[in-house]
Short mmCIF file of C-alpha atoms and ligand atoms in Angstrom, two decimals:
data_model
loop_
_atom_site.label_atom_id
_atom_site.label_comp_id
_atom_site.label_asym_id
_atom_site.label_seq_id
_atom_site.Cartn_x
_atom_site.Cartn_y
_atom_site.Cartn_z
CA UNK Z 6 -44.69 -48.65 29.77
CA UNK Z 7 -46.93 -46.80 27.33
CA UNK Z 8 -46.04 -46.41 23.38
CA UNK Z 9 -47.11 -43.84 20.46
CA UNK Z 10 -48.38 -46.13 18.08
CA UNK Z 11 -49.93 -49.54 20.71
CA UNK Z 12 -52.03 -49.64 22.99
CA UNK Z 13 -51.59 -52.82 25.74
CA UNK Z 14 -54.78 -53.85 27.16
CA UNK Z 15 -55.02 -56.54 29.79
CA UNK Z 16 -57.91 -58.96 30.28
CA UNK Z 17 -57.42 -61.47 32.90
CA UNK Z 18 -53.55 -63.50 31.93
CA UNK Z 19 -53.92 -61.88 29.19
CA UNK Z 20 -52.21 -59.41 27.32
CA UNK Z 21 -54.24 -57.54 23.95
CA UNK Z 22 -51.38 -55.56 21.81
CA UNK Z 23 -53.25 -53.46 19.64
CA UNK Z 24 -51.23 -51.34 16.36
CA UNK Z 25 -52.71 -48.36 16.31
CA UNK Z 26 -51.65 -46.20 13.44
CA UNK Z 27 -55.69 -46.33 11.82
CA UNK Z 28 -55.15 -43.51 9.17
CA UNK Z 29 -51.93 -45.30 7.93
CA UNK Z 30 -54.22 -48.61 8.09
CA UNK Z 31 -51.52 -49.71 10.67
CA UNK Z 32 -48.58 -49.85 8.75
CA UNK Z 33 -45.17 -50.81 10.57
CA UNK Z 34 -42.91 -47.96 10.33
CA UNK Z 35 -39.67 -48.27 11.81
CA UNK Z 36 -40.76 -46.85 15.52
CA UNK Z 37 -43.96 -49.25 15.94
CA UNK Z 38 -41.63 -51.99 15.09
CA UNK Z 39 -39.72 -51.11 17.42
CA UNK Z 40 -42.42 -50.46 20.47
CA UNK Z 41 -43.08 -53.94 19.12
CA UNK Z 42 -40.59 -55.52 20.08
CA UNK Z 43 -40.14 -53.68 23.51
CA UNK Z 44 -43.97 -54.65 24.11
CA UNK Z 45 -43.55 -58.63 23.48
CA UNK Z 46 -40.15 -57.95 25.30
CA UNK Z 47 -41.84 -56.95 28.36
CA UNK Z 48 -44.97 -59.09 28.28
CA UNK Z 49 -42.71 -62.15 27.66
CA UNK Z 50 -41.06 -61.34 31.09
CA UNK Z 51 -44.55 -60.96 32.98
CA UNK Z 52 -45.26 -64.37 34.25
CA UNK Z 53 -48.62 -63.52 34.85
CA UNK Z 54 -49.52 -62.87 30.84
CA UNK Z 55 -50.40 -66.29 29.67
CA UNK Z 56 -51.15 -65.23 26.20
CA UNK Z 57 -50.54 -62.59 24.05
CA UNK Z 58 -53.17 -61.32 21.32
CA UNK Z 59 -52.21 -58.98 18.67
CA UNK Z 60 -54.31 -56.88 16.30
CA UNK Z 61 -54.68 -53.68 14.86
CA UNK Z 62 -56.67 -50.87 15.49
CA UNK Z 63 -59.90 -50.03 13.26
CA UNK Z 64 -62.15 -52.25 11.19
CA UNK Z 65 -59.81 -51.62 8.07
CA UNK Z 66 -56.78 -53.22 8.65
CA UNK Z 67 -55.09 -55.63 10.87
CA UNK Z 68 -51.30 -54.23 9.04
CA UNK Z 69 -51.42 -52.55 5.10
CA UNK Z 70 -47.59 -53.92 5.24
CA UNK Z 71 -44.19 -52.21 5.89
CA UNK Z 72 -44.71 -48.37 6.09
CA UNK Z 73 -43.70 -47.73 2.11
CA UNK Z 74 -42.95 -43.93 2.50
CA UNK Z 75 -39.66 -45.28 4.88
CA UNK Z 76 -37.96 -46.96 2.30
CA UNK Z 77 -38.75 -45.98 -1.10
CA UNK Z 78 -35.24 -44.39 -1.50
CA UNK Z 79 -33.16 -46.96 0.46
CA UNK Z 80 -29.74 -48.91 -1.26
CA UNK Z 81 -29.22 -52.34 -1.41
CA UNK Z 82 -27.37 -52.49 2.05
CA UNK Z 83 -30.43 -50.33 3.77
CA UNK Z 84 -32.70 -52.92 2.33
CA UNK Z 85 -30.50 -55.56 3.29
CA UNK Z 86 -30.20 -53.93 7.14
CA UNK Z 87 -34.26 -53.29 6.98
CA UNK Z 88 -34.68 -56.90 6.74
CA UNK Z 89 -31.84 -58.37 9.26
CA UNK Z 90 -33.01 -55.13 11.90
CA UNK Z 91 -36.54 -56.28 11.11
CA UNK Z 92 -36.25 -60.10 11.15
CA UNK Z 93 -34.31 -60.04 14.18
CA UNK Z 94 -36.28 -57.88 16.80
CA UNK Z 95 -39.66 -58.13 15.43
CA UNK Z 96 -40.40 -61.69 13.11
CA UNK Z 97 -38.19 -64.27 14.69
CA UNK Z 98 -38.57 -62.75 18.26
CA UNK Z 99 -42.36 -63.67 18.35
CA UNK Z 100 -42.16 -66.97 16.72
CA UNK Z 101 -39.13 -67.57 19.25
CA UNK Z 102 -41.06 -66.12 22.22
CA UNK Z 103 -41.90 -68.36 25.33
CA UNK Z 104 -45.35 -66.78 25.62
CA UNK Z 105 -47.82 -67.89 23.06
CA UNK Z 106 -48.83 -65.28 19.71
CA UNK Z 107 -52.29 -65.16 19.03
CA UNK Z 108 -53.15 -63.42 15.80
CA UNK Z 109 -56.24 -61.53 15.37
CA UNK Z 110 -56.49 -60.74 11.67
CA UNK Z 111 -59.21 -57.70 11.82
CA UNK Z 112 -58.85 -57.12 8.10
CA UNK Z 113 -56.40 -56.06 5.55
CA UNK Z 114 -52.89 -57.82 6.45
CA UNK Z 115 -50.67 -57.18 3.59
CA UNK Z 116 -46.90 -58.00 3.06
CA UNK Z 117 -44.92 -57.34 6.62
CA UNK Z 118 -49.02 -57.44 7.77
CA UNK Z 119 -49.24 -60.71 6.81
CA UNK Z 120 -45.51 -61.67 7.91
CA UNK Z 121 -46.25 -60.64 11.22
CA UNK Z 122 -49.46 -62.51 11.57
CA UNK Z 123 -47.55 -65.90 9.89
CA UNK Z 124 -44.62 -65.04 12.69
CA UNK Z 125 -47.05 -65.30 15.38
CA UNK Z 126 -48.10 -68.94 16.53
CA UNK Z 127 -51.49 -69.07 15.01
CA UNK Z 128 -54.28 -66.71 13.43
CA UNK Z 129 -57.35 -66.08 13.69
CA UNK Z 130 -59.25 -63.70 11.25
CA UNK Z 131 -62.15 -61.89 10.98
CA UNK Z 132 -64.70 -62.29 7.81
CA UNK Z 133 -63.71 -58.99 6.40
CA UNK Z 134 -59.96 -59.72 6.46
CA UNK Z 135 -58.17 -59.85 3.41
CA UNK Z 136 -54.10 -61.61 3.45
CA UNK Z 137 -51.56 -61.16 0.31
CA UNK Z 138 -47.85 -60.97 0.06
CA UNK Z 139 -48.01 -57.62 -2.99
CA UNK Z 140 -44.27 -56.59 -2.45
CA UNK Z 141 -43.39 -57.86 -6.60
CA UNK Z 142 -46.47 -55.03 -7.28
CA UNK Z 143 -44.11 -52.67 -5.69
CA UNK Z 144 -40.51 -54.40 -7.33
CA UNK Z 145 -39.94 -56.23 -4.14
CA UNK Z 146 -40.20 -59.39 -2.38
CA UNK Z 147 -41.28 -59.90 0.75
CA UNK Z 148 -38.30 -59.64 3.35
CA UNK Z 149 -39.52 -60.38 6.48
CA UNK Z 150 -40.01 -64.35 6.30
CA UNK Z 151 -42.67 -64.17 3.78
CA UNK Z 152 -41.48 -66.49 1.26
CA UNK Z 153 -40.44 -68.68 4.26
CA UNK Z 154 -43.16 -69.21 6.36
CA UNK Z 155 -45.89 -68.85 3.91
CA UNK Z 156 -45.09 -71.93 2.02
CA UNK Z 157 -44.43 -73.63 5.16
CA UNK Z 158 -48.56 -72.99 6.08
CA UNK Z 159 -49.69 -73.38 2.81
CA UNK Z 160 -47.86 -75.48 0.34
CA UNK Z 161 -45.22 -74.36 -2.01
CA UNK Z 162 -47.84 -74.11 -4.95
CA UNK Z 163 -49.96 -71.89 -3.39
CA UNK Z 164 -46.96 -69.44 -2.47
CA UNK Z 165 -45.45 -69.16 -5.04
CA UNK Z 166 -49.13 -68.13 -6.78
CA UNK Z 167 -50.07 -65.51 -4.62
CA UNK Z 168 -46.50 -64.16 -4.09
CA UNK Z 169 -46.22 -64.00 -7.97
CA UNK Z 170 -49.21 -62.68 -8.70
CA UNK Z 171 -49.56 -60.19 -5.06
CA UNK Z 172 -53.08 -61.43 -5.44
CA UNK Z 173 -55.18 -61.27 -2.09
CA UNK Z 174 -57.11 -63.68 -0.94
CA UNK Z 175 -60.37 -63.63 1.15
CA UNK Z 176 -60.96 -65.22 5.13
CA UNK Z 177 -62.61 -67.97 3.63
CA UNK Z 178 -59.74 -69.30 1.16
CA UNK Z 179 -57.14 -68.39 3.71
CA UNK Z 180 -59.48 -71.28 6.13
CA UNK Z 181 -59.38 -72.79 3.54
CA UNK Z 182 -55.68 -73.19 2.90
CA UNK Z 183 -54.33 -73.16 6.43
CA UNK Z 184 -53.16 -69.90 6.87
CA UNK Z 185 -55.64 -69.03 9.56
CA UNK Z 186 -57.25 -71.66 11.78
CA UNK Z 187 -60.67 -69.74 12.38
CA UNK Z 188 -63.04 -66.90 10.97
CA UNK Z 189 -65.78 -65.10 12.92
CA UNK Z 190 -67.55 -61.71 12.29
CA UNK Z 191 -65.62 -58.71 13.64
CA UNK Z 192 -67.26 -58.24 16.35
CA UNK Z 193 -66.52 -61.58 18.04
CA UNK Z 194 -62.82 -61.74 16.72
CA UNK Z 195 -61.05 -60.77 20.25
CA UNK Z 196 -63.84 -62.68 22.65
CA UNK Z 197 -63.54 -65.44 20.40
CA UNK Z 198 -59.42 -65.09 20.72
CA UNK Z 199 -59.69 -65.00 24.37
CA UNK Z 200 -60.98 -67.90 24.45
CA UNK Z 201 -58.50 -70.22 22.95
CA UNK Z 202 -56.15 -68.02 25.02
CA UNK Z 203 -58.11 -69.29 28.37
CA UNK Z 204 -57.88 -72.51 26.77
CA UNK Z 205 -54.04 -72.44 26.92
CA UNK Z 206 -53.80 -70.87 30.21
CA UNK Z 207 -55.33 -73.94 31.55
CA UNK Z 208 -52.14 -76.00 30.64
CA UNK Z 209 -48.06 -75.50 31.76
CA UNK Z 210 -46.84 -72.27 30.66
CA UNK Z 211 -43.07 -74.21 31.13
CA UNK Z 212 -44.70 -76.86 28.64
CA UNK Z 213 -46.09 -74.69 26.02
CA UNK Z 214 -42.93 -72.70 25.80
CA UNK Z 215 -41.18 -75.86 25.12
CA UNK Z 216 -43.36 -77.22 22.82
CA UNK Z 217 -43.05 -73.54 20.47
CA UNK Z 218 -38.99 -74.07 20.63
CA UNK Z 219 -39.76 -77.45 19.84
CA UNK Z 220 -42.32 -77.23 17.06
CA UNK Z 221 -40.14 -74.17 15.66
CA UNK Z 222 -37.36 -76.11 15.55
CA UNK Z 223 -38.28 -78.60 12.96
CA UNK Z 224 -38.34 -75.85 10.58
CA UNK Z 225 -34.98 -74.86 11.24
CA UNK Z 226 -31.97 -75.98 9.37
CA UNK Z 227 -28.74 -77.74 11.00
CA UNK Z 228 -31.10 -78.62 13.21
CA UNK Z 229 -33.13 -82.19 14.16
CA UNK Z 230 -36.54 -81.67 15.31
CA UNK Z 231 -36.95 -84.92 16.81
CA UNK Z 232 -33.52 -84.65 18.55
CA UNK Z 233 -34.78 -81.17 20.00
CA UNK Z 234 -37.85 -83.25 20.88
CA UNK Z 235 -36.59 -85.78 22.97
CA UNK Z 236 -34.13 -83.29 24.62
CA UNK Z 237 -37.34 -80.95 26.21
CA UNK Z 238 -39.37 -83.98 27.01
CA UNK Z 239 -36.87 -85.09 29.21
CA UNK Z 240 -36.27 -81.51 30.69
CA UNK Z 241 -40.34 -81.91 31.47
CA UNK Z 242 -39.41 -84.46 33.72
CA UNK Z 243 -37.79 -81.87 36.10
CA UNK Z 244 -40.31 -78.92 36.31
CA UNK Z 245 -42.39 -78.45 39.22
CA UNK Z 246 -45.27 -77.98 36.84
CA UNK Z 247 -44.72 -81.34 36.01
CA UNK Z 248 -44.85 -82.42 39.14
CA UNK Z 249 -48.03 -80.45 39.68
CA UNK Z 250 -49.80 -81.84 36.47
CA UNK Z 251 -49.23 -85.03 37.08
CA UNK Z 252 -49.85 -84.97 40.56
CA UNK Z 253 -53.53 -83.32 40.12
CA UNK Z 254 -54.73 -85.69 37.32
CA UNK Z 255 -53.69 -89.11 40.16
CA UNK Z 256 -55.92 -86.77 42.46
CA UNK Z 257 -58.76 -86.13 40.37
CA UNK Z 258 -58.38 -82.18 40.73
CA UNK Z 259 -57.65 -79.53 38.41
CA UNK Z 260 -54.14 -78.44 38.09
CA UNK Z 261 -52.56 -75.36 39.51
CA UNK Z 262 -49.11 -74.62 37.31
CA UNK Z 263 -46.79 -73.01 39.26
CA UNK Z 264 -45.08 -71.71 35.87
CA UNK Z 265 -41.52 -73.26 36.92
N1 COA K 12 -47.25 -47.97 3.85
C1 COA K 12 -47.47 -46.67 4.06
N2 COA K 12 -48.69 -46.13 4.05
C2 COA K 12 -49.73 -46.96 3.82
C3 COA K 12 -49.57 -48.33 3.61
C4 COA K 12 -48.26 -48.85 3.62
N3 COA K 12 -48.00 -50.13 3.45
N4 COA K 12 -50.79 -48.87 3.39
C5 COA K 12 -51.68 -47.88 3.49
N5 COA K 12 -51.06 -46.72 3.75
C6 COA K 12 -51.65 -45.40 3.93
C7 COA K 12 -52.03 -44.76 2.61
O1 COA K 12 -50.92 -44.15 1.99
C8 COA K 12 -53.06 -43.77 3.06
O2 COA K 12 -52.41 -42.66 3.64
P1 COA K 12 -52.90 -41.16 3.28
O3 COA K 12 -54.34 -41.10 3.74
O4 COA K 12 -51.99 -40.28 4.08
O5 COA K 12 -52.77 -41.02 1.81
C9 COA K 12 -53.77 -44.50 4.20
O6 COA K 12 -52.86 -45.50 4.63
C10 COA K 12 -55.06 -45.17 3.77
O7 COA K 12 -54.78 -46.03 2.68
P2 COA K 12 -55.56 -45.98 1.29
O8 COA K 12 -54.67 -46.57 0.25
O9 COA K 12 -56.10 -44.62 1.03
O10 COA K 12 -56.79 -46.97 1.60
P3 COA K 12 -57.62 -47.82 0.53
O11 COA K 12 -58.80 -48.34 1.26
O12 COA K 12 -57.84 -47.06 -0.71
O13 COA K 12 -56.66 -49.08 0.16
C11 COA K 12 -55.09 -50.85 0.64
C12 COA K 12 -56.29 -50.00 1.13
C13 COA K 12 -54.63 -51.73 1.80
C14 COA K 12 -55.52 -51.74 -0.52
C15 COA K 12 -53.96 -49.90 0.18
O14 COA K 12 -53.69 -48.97 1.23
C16 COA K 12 -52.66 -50.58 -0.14
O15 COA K 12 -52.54 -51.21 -1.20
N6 COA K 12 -51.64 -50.46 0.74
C17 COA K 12 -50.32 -50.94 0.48
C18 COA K 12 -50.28 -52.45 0.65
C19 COA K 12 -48.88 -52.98 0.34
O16 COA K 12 -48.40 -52.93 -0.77
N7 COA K 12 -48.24 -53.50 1.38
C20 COA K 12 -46.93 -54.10 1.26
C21 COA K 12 -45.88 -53.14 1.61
S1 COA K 12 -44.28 -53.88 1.44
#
């Protein structure tokens, strides 16, 4: 499938999903969010992509944030339908999604930039990248998780400071506070990506994807983390890749997951 505004590359198990809209500094207008969701759709479905990596096209910006010129003129129920339409096929798909979200912050990722990164599984940033939540700058909050999932990386303190004062912050602080787990130069950003993702694809795809429900569930209400827990790590029990880890380490050989 090809798209106007990504480009898929494939390396190896591994799928790159690059936003490229460089002269808008990638910013998510309706359509790429779209093609977004269509693209993780798909690659979810491929059981040979391991991993997923997402960036953005450019040395500028990883996403400058919700395309502006969209909605400057939308009502109260567009904005509310913005955020449900957006939440729904774009934000809480990838955190949801079986295959694990890498990521790679290659600069400026501001308000739904930043969302989408903090909806992914984990970052990784690049020195020049730059993260803030500006949407009060602009008489807004931040509607796609933001003022969810950022104090859930980074304390509630720390939120509510740079959503109140749509302050950016550096690479460095972001290490610093949690949001990303890494920082390397540009130029090493997607190697260095690819390798945690071969990292990964060394263990049970059927695993991983229930450890993400898992893990995501504890931040969910009505329900109990622990009782989600014990429920998947029983369904372990009956996978072949299971059988196939377990197997290989009484053996002394490397395991070969069968995915199932
Ligand atoms: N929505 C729509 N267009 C955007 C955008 C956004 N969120 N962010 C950047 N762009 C566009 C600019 O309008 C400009 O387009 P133009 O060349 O047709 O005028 C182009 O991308 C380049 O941006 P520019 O502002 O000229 O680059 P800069 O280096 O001077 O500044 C930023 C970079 C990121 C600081 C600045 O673009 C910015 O503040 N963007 C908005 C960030 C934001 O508020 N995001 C939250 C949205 S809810």
């Amino acid at each position: 499938m090809s798209y106007k505004n990504l480009r898929i590359d494939y390396d190896d198990s591994f799928a790159i999903i690059t936003i490229n809209r460089p002269k808008k500094l990638n910013a998510l207008n309706s359509e790429t969010i779209q093609e977004l969701h269509e693209a993780f759709e798909e690659l979810d479905s491929e059981k040979e992509t391991l991993v997923i990596v997402l960036t953005g096209s450019g040395e500028k910006a990883f996403v400058a944030g919700a395309d502006i010129s969209e909605f400057s003129d939308y009502t109260v129920d567009e904005g509310v339908q913005l955020a449900v339409k957006g939440h729904k096929i774009l934000f809480d798909f990838i955190e949801n999604l079986s295959t694990p979200v890498i990521a790679a912050i290659n600069g400026f990722a501001l308000g739904g930039g930043l969302e989408l990164a903090m909806a992914c599984h984990f970052r990784v940033a690049s020195d020049n990248a730059k993260m803030g939540l500006p949407e009060v700058s602009l008489g807004l909050i931040p509607g796609y998780g933001g003022t969810q999932r950022l104090p859930q990386l980074i304390g509630k303190g720390r939120a509510m400071e740079m959503i109140m004062t749509a302050s950016m912050i550096n690479a460095e602080k972001a290490l610093d506070y949690g949001l990303i787990n890494h920082v390397v130069s540009q130029e090493e950003l997607l190697d260095f990506s690819l390798e945690i993702a071969k990292k990964i694809a060394n263990n049970s795809p059927v695993a991983i994807a229930h450890a993400i429900k898992v893990v995501n569930a504890g931040f969910k209400t009505n329900v109990n983390g622990y009782n989600s827990e014990i429920e998947a790590f029983g369904e372990c029990f009956g996978t072949a890749d299971f059988e196939e880890g377990t197997t290989a380490f009484l053996e002394k050989r490397k395991a070969e997951f069968p995915g199932e």
